[in-house]
Amino acid sequence: MQQDPATLSFPGCSICFEPLDGHTNGGLAAIKCGHVYHEACLSLWSNTHNSCPQCKQSGAKRATRLYYQAETAADDAAADAAFGAAAAAAAATTAAAPICLDGTDVVAAPQAAAAAAAASAETLQLRQRLAAQDATLLRLAELRGEERAVAAAAAAAAAARAAEAEAAEAAARAELAAARGALNAAEIERIKKRTSVLSAAVMLDARAQDKELLRERRRSERLASDIGALRQRQQQDGYLRAFVDAVGAGDASLDLKFTQATANIMAGGKSWSTFASEQHKMLSYQQGEYKKLFKTNLTLEQQKLELTAAKEEADYQVKSLTQQLKQASHRLRQEQEKLQEHIAEARRRTAAVAPGPTTWGVLPQKRPSDDAENAPLFAKPAAKALKRSSSSSSSSGGIGAAAAAALSIRPSAQDASGGGGGGGANVARAQQRYQSHVNNLQPAKGAATKAPAAAKSTFSGVAQRAQNLLVPNMFATSAMYAKKAPSKQPAAFLRAHGL
């Protein structure tokens, strides 16, 4: 059941002890006992209680929501005016009633008069409370305006203080940056020079490797052209071998030619013995040509194998040079990263030893423990980079020499004296370790260079031994037929020689 809060006896919310104002506090809520509270306050109260805060009656969780707004005051005034008109009509009716003998009024409807009086009193009370609530609303609006003005002034003052603090902080940062730049200028310049020298050395080595790679590619192209010419010669030898096989197998056209030649010989008056002798000489000549052809073919096969091996070796060298170039680029990037880390570490050290407010402008003095602190920073990365560089340069030695020449730069006097934070001595020691490692790898490099020549000589020896073993066995039968005397019978002679 909805109820107007103005009709209740308690003027405010007994939970938050604030005036009941549905328009500014989000709405009102009434319990079945008749007490009214703020809707938000009663919602929080009902989370842990189920009774009215005033009379302790149950039903707080089943409250009825009330809506009261200041804009409904005009409608309430119209209703009050209508009710007042009805009350005035009832009073006029009562005044027109007859009078008794004792002078008292005769009330025609005493219940209506009592109701009219009660309604008038209640209407007056409602108007008084409505005026009090309007005054409260106006006062609240004034207080809120004052609070907003105070909050705006406080926000402006806070913004001004924040701007001043930011300006002071920016000035302090600028001064600190200038001090750091003055402290790090010399160290950064030396590191840049070292980086440029190392980059130039690596670029020169890369150009040398590119030239070597171009030479290997041209050599591979020449080998490919030689292999093509060899294949063409093999094709021609195949044609010649097919002709010789056709002669040995007895082609029909050759038989016809042989028959015609025999008829011509017989017509010329030659005997069969003379003819057989001539045929034997012809077969001997053909067998000799076949031997020469076989030797030539075997030589060509050997040359083909040698060219194939040389091409594979050239391809391997090209791949090796390409891999070395990639490794050199990777090492260059690693060196640049190490130099950037060194720059960052120098900046961090400068920031750590920056002068305070009392010692402004006084440079920090070098401590004896700086070298010991910085030694792990440069020793391990330099040793790893040098180990990778020396292991990858064992095949051709291209990047090793250039990197050794680049890293052989002596540190400046300031580095040697510890001006850069102890990094110069560490770099010098790393250069010495790298040079000794490269010197130790020179024997392995010589052995790797001699390995292709030894393999080539071994392959040539194996091919020669195979030729010595195969050629006598393959031509034994041909030699036997060459030494055999010709038969006196033409038919037997022809069958023996496949004619």
Coordinates of C-alpha atoms in Angstrom, one line a residue, residues 175-378:
E175 CA 69.4 19.2 -15.5
L176 CA 69.9 15.4 -14.8
A177 CA 69.9 14.6 -18.6
A178 CA 72.5 17.3 -19.2
A179 CA 74.7 15.9 -16.4
R180 CA 74.3 12.4 -17.7
G181 CA 75.1 13.6 -21.3
A182 CA 78.3 15.3 -20.0
L183 CA 79.4 12.2 -18.2
N184 CA 78.6 9.7 -21.0
A185 CA 79.8 11.7 -24.0
A186 CA 83.4 10.4 -24.1
E187 CA 82.4 6.8 -23.4
I188 CA 79.7 6.8 -26.1
E189 CA 82.0 8.3 -28.6
R190 CA 84.7 5.7 -28.1
I191 CA 82.1 2.9 -28.4
K192 CA 80.8 4.4 -31.6
K193 CA 84.3 4.5 -33.0
R194 CA 84.9 0.8 -32.1
T195 CA 81.5 -0.1 -33.7
S196 CA 82.4 1.7 -36.9
V197 CA 85.8 0.0 -37.2
L198 CA 84.4 -3.4 -36.5
S199 CA 81.6 -2.9 -39.0
A200 CA 84.1 -1.8 -41.7
A201 CA 86.3 -4.8 -41.1
V202 CA 83.3 -7.2 -41.3
M203 CA 82.1 -5.4 -44.5
L204 CA 85.6 -5.9 -46.1
D205 CA 85.6 -9.5 -45.1
A206 CA 82.1 -9.9 -46.5
R207 CA 83.2 -8.4 -49.8
A208 CA 86.1 -10.8 -50.0
Q209 CA 83.8 -13.7 -49.4
D210 CA 81.5 -12.4 -52.1
K211 CA 84.3 -12.4 -54.6
E212 CA 85.3 -15.9 -53.6
L213 CA 81.7 -17.0 -53.9
L214 CA 81.5 -15.5 -57.4
R215 CA 84.7 -17.3 -58.4
E216 CA 83.3 -20.6 -57.1
R217 CA 80.1 -20.0 -59.1
R218 CA 82.0 -19.3 -62.3
R219 CA 84.0 -22.5 -61.7
S220 CA 80.7 -24.4 -61.2
E221 CA 79.4 -23.0 -64.5
R222 CA 82.6 -24.1 -66.3
L223 CA 82.2 -27.5 -64.8
A224 CA 78.6 -27.7 -65.9
S225 CA 79.6 -26.7 -69.5
D226 CA 82.4 -29.4 -69.4
I227 CA 79.9 -32.0 -68.3
G228 CA 77.6 -31.0 -71.1
A229 CA 80.4 -31.4 -73.7
L230 CA 81.3 -34.7 -72.1
R231 CA 77.7 -35.9 -72.5
Q232 CA 77.6 -34.8 -76.1
R233 CA 80.8 -36.8 -76.8
Q234 CA 79.3 -39.8 -75.0
Q235 CA 76.3 -39.6 -77.3
Q236 CA 78.5 -39.6 -80.3
D237 CA 80.5 -42.5 -78.9
G238 CA 77.2 -44.3 -78.4
Y239 CA 76.3 -43.8 -82.1
L240 CA 79.7 -45.2 -83.0
R241 CA 79.3 -48.1 -80.6
A242 CA 75.9 -48.9 -82.1
F243 CA 77.5 -49.0 -85.5
V244 CA 80.2 -51.4 -84.3
D245 CA 77.6 -53.6 -82.6
A246 CA 75.7 -53.7 -85.8
V247 CA 78.8 -54.7 -87.7
G248 CA 79.5 -57.5 -85.1
A249 CA 75.9 -58.7 -85.1
G250 CA 75.7 -59.0 -88.9
D251 CA 73.2 -56.4 -90.2
A252 CA 71.2 -57.4 -93.2
S253 CA 72.5 -54.5 -95.2
L254 CA 76.0 -55.4 -94.3
D255 CA 75.4 -59.0 -95.3
L256 CA 74.1 -57.8 -98.7
K257 CA 77.2 -55.7 -99.1
F258 CA 79.4 -58.6 -98.0
T259 CA 77.7 -60.9 -100.6
Q260 CA 78.2 -58.3 -103.3
A261 CA 81.8 -57.9 -102.3
T262 CA 82.3 -61.7 -102.3
A263 CA 80.7 -61.9 -105.8
N264 CA 83.0 -59.1 -107.0
I265 CA 86.0 -60.9 -105.5
M266 CA 85.1 -64.2 -107.1
A267 CA 84.5 -62.5 -110.4
G268 CA 88.0 -60.9 -110.1
G269 CA 89.6 -64.3 -109.7
K270 CA 90.5 -64.2 -106.0
S271 CA 90.6 -67.4 -104.0
W272 CA 88.8 -68.1 -100.7
S273 CA 92.1 -68.0 -98.8
T274 CA 92.9 -64.6 -100.1
F275 CA 89.4 -63.4 -99.2
A276 CA 89.6 -65.0 -95.7
S277 CA 93.0 -63.3 -95.1
E278 CA 91.6 -59.9 -96.1
Q279 CA 88.5 -60.5 -93.9
H280 CA 90.7 -61.4 -90.9
K281 CA 92.7 -58.2 -91.4
M282 CA 89.5 -56.2 -91.5
L283 CA 88.2 -57.8 -88.3
S284 CA 91.6 -57.2 -86.5
Y285 CA 91.4 -53.6 -87.5
Q286 CA 87.8 -53.4 -86.2
Q287 CA 88.8 -55.0 -82.9
G288 CA 91.7 -52.5 -82.5
E289 CA 89.3 -49.6 -83.2
Y290 CA 86.9 -51.0 -80.6
K291 CA 89.7 -51.2 -78.0
K292 CA 90.6 -47.6 -78.7
L293 CA 86.9 -46.6 -78.4
F294 CA 86.5 -48.5 -75.2
K295 CA 89.6 -46.8 -73.7
T296 CA 88.3 -43.5 -74.8
N297 CA 84.9 -44.2 -73.2
L298 CA 86.5 -45.3 -70.0
T299 CA 88.6 -42.1 -69.9
L300 CA 85.5 -40.0 -70.5
E301 CA 83.7 -41.8 -67.7
Q302 CA 86.6 -41.1 -65.4
Q303 CA 86.7 -37.5 -66.4
K304 CA 82.9 -37.3 -65.8
L305 CA 83.4 -38.7 -62.3
E306 CA 86.2 -36.2 -61.6
L307 CA 84.1 -33.3 -62.9
T308 CA 81.2 -34.5 -60.8
A309 CA 83.4 -34.7 -57.7
A310 CA 84.8 -31.2 -58.5
K311 CA 81.3 -29.8 -58.9
E312 CA 80.2 -31.3 -55.6
E313 CA 83.3 -29.9 -53.9
A314 CA 82.6 -26.5 -55.4
D315 CA 79.0 -26.6 -54.3
Y316 CA 80.2 -27.5 -50.8
Q317 CA 82.6 -24.6 -50.8
V318 CA 79.8 -22.3 -52.0
K319 CA 77.6 -23.5 -49.2
S320 CA 80.4 -23.2 -46.7
L321 CA 81.2 -19.6 -47.7
T322 CA 77.5 -18.7 -47.6
Q323 CA 77.2 -20.2 -44.1
Q324 CA 80.4 -18.3 -43.0
L325 CA 78.8 -15.1 -44.4
K326 CA 75.7 -15.7 -42.4
Q327 CA 77.7 -16.4 -39.3
A328 CA 79.7 -13.3 -39.8
S329 CA 76.5 -11.2 -40.0
H330 CA 75.2 -12.9 -36.9
R331 CA 78.4 -12.2 -35.0
L332 CA 78.3 -8.6 -36.2
R333 CA 74.7 -8.3 -34.8
Q334 CA 75.8 -9.9 -31.6
E335 CA 78.7 -7.5 -31.2
Q336 CA 76.5 -4.6 -31.9
E337 CA 74.0 -5.9 -29.2
K338 CA 76.9 -6.2 -26.8
L339 CA 78.0 -2.7 -27.5
Q340 CA 74.5 -1.4 -27.0
E341 CA 74.4 -3.3 -23.6
H342 CA 77.7 -1.7 -22.7
I343 CA 76.3 1.7 -23.5
A344 CA 73.2 1.0 -21.4
E345 CA 75.3 -0.3 -18.6
A346 CA 77.4 2.9 -18.7
R347 CA 74.3 5.0 -18.6
R348 CA 73.0 3.0 -15.7
R349 CA 76.2 3.4 -13.8
T350 CA 76.2 7.1 -14.5
A351 CA 72.6 7.4 -13.2
A352 CA 73.6 5.4 -10.1
V353 CA 76.5 7.7 -9.3
A354 CA 74.8 11.0 -10.3
P355 CA 75.7 13.9 -7.9
G356 CA 73.2 14.8 -5.3
P357 CA 71.9 18.3 -4.3
T358 CA 74.8 18.9 -2.0
T359 CA 77.6 17.8 -4.4
W360 CA 76.2 19.2 -7.7
G361 CA 78.8 19.5 -10.4
V362 CA 81.4 17.2 -8.7
L363 CA 82.2 14.1 -10.8
P364 CA 82.2 10.8 -9.0
Q365 CA 85.6 9.2 -8.2
K366 CA 86.5 5.8 -9.5
R367 CA 86.4 3.0 -6.9
P368 CA 89.0 0.2 -6.8
S369 CA 86.1 -2.3 -7.0
D370 CA 84.8 -1.1 -10.4
D371 CA 87.0 -3.4 -12.5
A372 CA 86.0 -6.4 -10.4
E373 CA 82.3 -5.5 -10.8
N374 CA 82.6 -4.9 -14.6
A375 CA 84.7 -8.0 -15.3
P376 CA 81.8 -10.5 -15.5
L377 CA 79.9 -8.0 -17.7
F378 CA 82.4 -8.2 -20.6

